[in-house]
Amino acid sequence: MKVVAVVLFFFFSNCVADISDCKYSTGGKNYDLSHLKKDYDFNQTVVDSTDNIYTNPDFSNSVNLSFQLGVCKNVDSPKKPCSGTSAVFMYDGKNCVSLGSMDVSTFEPNPFQDGVYIDYYNGDMIDHITRYEARVYFVCDKSTTINGPVFEHLKDDYKAHFHVFTKYVC
C-alpha cells in the first residue's frame, strides 16, 4: 500500500493539468495554451493508401478531408453531417467521424521534450472494441506565425495525429 501512495504522490506532485483551462505543468515547466483555445476548421489533401489509412506524403492517390478540431474543448457547432459532442471531427465528403472527446482527454509532455500533447479518447466506434482517438502535438517554434493544427496521419486505422507549431510551449 505504501508503494501505491508514493507513486500517486509523485504523479500528482509532478503533473498538474486542467485541460478545460488549457494549462499544464510538469517537471517544473508550465504550459499555457489558452491563447489557442478555440475551434479550428481546415481542409487538407492527404494520401488515401490501402485500407483508407490517411497519411501526409505526396502521392497520386489523394483525398480531401475536412477537420473541425477544438483545442482544450469540444467543437461548438459541428458542420453537417457531423453531429454529437466531439473535440475532433473528420469528414471525407461522405462520412463524418468523431475522433475523440474533450470529456475523456489527457495532457502529456511530448516525447522529445519540445512541448506537450493532448490525447482525446472515446471517438466513434470502429468495431465492438475499438474507438477512434486523436493526439494533438503542440511543438515549440518561437518564430511561427501560424498557430493552427495540421493533420499528420491516421495510425493503426484509428489514432489520428495532428501537430501545432506554437510559441506557447517554448
Tab-separated table of N, CA and C in Angstrom, residues 6-17 24-30 109:
chain	number	residue	atom	x	y	z
A	6	VAL	N	3.084	6.354	-2.604
A	6	VAL	CA	4.258	7.091	-3.055
A	6	VAL	C	4.141	7.392	-4.550
A	7	VAL	N	3.725	6.411	-5.334
A	7	VAL	CA	3.566	6.605	-6.778
A	7	VAL	C	2.512	7.664	-7.053
A	8	LEU	N	1.380	7.600	-6.389
A	8	LEU	CA	0.331	8.600	-6.578
A	8	LEU	C	0.801	9.987	-6.162
A	9	PHE	N	1.527	10.081	-5.050
A	9	PHE	CA	2.050	11.372	-4.610
A	9	PHE	C	3.011	11.930	-5.656
A	10	PHE	N	3.910	11.089	-6.158
A	10	PHE	CA	4.875	11.536	-7.159
A	10	PHE	C	4.168	12.012	-8.415
A	11	PHE	N	3.206	11.240	-8.893
A	11	PHE	CA	2.483	11.600	-10.106
A	11	PHE	C	1.748	12.922	-9.938
A	12	PHE	N	0.990	13.052	-8.877
A	12	PHE	CA	0.194	14.257	-8.706
A	12	PHE	C	1.020	15.467	-8.301
A	13	SER	N	2.180	15.273	-7.739
A	13	SER	CA	3.008	16.421	-7.373
A	13	SER	C	3.837	16.918	-8.553
A	14	ASN	N	4.018	16.101	-9.598
A	14	ASN	CA	4.836	16.492	-10.739
A	14	ASN	C	4.041	16.863	-11.977
A	15	CYS	N	2.787	16.499	-12.054
A	15	CYS	CA	1.968	16.797	-13.219
A	15	CYS	C	0.656	17.425	-12.773
A	16	VAL	N	0.410	18.616	-13.233
A	16	VAL	CA	-0.838	19.287	-12.924
A	16	VAL	C	-1.458	19.733	-14.242
A	17	ALA	N	-2.686	19.302	-14.485
A	17	ALA	CA	-3.328	19.642	-15.751
A	17	ALA	C	-4.775	20.025	-15.514
A	24	TYR	N	-1.053	23.286	-18.324
A	24	TYR	CA	-0.428	22.034	-17.913
A	24	TYR	C	0.923	22.340	-17.302
A	25	SER	N	1.250	21.680	-16.195
A	25	SER	CA	2.547	21.837	-15.542
A	25	SER	C	3.145	20.465	-15.303
A	26	THR	N	4.424	20.330	-15.628
A	26	THR	CA	5.127	19.076	-15.377
A	26	THR	C	6.617	19.353	-15.274
A	27	GLY	N	7.271	18.688	-14.349
A	27	GLY	CA	8.720	18.806	-14.210
A	27	GLY	C	9.227	20.222	-14.089
A	28	GLY	N	8.480	21.103	-13.447
A	28	GLY	CA	8.891	22.488	-13.276
A	28	GLY	C	8.574	23.395	-14.450
A	29	LYS	N	7.995	22.854	-15.501
A	29	LYS	CA	7.605	23.668	-16.661
A	29	LYS	C	6.107	23.906	-16.632
A	30	ASN	N	5.719	25.113	-16.992
A	30	ASN	CA	4.303	25.477	-17.061
A	30	ASN	C	3.959	25.818	-18.509
A	109	PRO	N	3.627	15.425	-21.649
A	109	PRO	CA	4.772	16.068	-22.309
A	109	PRO	C	5.110	15.338	-23.610
